[in-house]
XYZ file of N, CA and C in Angstrom:
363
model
N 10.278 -31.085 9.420
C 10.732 -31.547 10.714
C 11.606 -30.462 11.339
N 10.961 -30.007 12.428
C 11.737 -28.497 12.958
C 12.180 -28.781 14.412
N 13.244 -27.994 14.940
C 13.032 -28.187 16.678
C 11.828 -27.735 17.142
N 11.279 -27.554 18.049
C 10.011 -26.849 19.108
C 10.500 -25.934 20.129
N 10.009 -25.290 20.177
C 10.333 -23.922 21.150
C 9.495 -24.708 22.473
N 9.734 -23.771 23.543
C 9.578 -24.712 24.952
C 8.135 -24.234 25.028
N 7.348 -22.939 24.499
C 5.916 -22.741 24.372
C 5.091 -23.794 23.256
N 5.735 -24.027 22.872
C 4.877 -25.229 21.993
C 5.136 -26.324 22.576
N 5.689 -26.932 23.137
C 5.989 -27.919 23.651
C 5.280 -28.381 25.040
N 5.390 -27.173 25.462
C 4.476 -26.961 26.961
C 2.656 -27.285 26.538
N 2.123 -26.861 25.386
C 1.141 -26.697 24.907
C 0.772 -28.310 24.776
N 1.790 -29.442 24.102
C 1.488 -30.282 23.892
C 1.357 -31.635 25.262
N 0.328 -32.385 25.144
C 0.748 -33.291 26.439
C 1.370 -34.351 26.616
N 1.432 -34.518 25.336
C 2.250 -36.136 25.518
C 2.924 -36.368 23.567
N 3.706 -36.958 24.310
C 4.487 -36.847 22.686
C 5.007 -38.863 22.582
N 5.403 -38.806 21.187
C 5.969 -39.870 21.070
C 6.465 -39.858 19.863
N 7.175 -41.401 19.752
C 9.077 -41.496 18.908
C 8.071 -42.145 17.671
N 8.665 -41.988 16.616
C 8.316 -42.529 15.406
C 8.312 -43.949 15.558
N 9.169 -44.854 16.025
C 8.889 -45.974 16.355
C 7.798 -46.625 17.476
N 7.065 -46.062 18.488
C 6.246 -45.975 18.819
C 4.786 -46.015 18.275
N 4.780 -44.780 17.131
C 3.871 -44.609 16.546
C 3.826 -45.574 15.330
N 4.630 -46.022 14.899
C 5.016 -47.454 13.835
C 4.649 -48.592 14.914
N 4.751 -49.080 16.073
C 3.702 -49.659 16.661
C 2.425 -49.761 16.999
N 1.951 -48.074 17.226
C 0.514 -48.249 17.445
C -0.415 -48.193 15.774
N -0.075 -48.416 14.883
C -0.175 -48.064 13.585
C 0.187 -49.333 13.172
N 0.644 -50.337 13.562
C 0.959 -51.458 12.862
C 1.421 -51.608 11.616
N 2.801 -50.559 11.436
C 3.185 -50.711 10.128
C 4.791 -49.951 10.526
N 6.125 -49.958 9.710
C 6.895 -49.796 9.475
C 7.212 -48.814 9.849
N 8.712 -48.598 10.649
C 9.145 -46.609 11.079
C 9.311 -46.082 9.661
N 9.453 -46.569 8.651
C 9.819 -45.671 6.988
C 8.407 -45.648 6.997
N 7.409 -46.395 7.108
C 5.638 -45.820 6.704
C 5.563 -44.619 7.459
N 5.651 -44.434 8.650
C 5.576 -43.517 9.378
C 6.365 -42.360 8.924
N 7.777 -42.290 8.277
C 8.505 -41.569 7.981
C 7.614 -40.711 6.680
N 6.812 -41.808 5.800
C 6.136 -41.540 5.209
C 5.268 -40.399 5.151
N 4.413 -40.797 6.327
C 3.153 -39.678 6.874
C 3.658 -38.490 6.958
N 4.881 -38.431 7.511
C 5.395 -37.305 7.918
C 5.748 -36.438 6.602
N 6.767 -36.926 5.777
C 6.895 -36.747 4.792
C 5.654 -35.495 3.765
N 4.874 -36.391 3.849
C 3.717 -36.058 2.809
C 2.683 -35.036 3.833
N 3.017 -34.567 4.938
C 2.170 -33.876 5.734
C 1.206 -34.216 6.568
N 1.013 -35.828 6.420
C 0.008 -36.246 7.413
C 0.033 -36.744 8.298
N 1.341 -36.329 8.884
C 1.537 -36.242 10.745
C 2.848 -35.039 10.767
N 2.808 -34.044 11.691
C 4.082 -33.062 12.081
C 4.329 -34.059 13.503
N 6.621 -34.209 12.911
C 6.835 -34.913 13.584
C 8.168 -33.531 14.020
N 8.678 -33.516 15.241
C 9.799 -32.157 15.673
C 11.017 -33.112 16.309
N 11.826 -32.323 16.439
C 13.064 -32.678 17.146
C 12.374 -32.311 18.995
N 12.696 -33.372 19.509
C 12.820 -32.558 20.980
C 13.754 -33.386 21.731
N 13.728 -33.040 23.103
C 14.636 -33.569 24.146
C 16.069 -33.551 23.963
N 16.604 -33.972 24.888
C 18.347 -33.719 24.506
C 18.664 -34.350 23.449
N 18.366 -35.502 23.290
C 18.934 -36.296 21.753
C 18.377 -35.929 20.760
N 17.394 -34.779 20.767
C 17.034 -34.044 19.806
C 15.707 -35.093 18.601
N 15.621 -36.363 19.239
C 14.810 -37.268 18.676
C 12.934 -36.468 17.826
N 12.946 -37.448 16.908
C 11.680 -36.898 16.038
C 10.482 -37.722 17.360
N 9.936 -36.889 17.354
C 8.520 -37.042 17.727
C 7.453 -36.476 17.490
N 6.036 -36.828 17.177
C 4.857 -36.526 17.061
C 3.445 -36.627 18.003
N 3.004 -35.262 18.229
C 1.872 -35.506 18.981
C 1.379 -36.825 19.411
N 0.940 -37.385 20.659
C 0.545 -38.447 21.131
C -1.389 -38.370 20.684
N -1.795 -37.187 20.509
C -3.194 -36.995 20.146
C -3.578 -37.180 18.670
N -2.214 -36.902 17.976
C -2.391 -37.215 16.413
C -2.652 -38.890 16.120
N -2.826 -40.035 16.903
C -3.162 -41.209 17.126
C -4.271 -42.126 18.132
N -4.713 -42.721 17.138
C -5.892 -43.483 18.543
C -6.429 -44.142 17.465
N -6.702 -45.121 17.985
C -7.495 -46.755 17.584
C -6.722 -47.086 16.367
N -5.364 -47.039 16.353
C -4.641 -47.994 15.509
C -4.404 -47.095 14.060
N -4.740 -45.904 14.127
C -4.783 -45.372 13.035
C -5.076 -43.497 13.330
N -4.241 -43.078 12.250
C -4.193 -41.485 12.215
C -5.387 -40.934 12.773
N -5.405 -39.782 13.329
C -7.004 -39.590 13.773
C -7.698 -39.149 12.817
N -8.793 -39.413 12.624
C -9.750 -38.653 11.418
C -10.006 -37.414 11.241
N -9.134 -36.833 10.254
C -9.515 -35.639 10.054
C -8.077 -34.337 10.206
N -7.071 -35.293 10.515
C -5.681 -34.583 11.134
C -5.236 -34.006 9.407
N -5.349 -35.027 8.628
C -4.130 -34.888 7.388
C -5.093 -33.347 6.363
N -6.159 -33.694 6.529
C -6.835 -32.817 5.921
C -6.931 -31.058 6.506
N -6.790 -31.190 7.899
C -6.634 -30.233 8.315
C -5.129 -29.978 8.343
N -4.447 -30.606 8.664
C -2.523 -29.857 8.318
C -2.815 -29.268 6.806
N -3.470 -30.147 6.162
C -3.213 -29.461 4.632
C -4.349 -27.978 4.412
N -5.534 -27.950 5.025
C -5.295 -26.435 4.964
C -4.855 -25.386 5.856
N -4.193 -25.712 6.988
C -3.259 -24.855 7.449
C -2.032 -24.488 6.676
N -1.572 -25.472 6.291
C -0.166 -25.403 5.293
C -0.619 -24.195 4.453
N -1.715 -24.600 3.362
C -2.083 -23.588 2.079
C -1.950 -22.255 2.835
N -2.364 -21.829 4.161
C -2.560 -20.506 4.643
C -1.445 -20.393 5.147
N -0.140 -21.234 5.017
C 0.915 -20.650 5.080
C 1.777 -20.610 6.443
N 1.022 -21.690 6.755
C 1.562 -22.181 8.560
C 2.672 -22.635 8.483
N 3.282 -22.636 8.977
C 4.568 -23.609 9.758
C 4.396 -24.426 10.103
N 5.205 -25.671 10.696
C 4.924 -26.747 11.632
C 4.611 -26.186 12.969
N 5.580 -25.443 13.696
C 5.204 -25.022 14.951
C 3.670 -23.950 14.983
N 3.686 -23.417 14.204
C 2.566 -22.427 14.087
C 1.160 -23.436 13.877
N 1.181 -24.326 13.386
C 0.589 -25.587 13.349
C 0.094 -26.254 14.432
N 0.904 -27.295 14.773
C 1.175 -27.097 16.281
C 0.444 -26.594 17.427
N 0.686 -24.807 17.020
C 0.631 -24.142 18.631
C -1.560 -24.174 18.533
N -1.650 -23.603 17.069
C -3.175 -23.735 16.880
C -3.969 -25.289 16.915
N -3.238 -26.244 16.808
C -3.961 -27.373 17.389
C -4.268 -27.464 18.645
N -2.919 -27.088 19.338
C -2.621 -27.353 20.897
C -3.476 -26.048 21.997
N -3.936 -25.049 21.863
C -4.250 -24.003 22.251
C -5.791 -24.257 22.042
N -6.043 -23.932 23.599
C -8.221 -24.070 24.027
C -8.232 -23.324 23.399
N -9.076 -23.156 23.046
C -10.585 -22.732 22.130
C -11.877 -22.610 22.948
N -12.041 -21.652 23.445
C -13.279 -21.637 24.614
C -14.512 -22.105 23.872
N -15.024 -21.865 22.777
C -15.730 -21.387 21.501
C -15.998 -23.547 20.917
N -14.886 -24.096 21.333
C -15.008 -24.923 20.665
C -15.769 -26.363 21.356
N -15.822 -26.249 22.341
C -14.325 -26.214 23.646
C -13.460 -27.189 23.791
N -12.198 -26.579 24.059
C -11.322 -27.685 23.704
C -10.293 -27.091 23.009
N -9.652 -27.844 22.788
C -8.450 -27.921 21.539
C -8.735 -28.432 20.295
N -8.540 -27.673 19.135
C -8.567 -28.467 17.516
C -8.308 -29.976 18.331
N -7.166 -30.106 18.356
C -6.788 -31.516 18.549
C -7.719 -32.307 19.167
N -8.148 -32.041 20.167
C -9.110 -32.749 21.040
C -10.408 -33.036 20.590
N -10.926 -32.254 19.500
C -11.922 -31.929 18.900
C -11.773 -32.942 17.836
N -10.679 -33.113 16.844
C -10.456 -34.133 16.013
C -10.597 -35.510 16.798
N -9.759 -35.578 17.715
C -9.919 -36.753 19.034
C -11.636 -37.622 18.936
N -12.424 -36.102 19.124
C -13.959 -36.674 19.485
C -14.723 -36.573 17.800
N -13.857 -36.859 17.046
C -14.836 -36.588 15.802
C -15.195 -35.617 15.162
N -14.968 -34.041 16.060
C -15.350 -33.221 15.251
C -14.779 -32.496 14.686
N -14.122 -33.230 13.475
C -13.582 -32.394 12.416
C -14.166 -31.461 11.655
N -15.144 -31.976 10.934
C -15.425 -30.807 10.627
C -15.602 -29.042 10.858
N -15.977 -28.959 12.093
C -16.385 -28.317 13.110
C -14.177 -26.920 12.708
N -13.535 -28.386 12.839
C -11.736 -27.874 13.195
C -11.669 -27.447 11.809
N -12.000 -28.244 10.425
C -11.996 -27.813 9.390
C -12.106 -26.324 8.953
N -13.533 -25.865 9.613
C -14.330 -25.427 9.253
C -13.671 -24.076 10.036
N -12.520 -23.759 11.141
C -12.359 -23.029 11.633
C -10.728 -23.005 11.192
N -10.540 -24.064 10.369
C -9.051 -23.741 9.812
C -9.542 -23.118 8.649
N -10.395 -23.386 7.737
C -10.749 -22.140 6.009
C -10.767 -21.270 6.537
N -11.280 -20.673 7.504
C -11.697 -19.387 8.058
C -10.454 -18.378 8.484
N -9.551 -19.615 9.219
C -7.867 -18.412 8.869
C -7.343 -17.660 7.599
N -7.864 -18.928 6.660
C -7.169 -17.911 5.508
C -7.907 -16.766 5.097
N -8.966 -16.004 5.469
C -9.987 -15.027 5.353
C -9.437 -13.987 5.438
């Protein structure tokens, strides 16, 4: 759990509070604290109260998006950061098109997978 620099932040479109996301998830802010925890949601400090929040794209239909936790975890192995994380979800991809994120959004993980092994090359 890190602050965000104002280029990563700019990158992202919509954010939200751990309790939020413990609503759309139908389960507990410590479950959520959970995810975070174990890598399968990056949650940052932002705004003046410095509050945790996590991507608004890392969620949809009641549940993590398919394919998010697996991809943080091989970015991590190649040695990412949260923000460095982050900035490569959040950043078009002409090639893809789209954003990782957006791409997980429509299902195609694999596709994001398949272009996160390829960093560590």
């Amino acid at each position: 759990m890190t602050e965000i620099d104002a280029k990563i932040d700019a990158l992202v479109p919509a954010w939200l509070t751990l309790p939020d996301i413990a609503e759309m998830l139908d389960v507990e802010v410590t479950r959520v604290r959970q995810l975070v925890k174990e890598g399968q949601l990056i949650a940052v400090r932002r705004g003046e109260n410095r509050v945790l929040q996590v991507p608004a794209d890392f969620v949809g239909e009641g549940k993590v998006v398919k394919g998010l936790a697996g991809t943080l975890t091989l970015l991590k192995d190649d040695g990412f950061t949260d923000e460095e994380m982050l900035e490569w979800l959040f950043t078009p991809d002409p090639t893809l098109p789209g954003t990782p994120a957006q791409a997980l959004r429509e299902n195609r993980g694999t596709e994001v997978k398949r272009r996160a092994q390829a960093l560590a090359v």
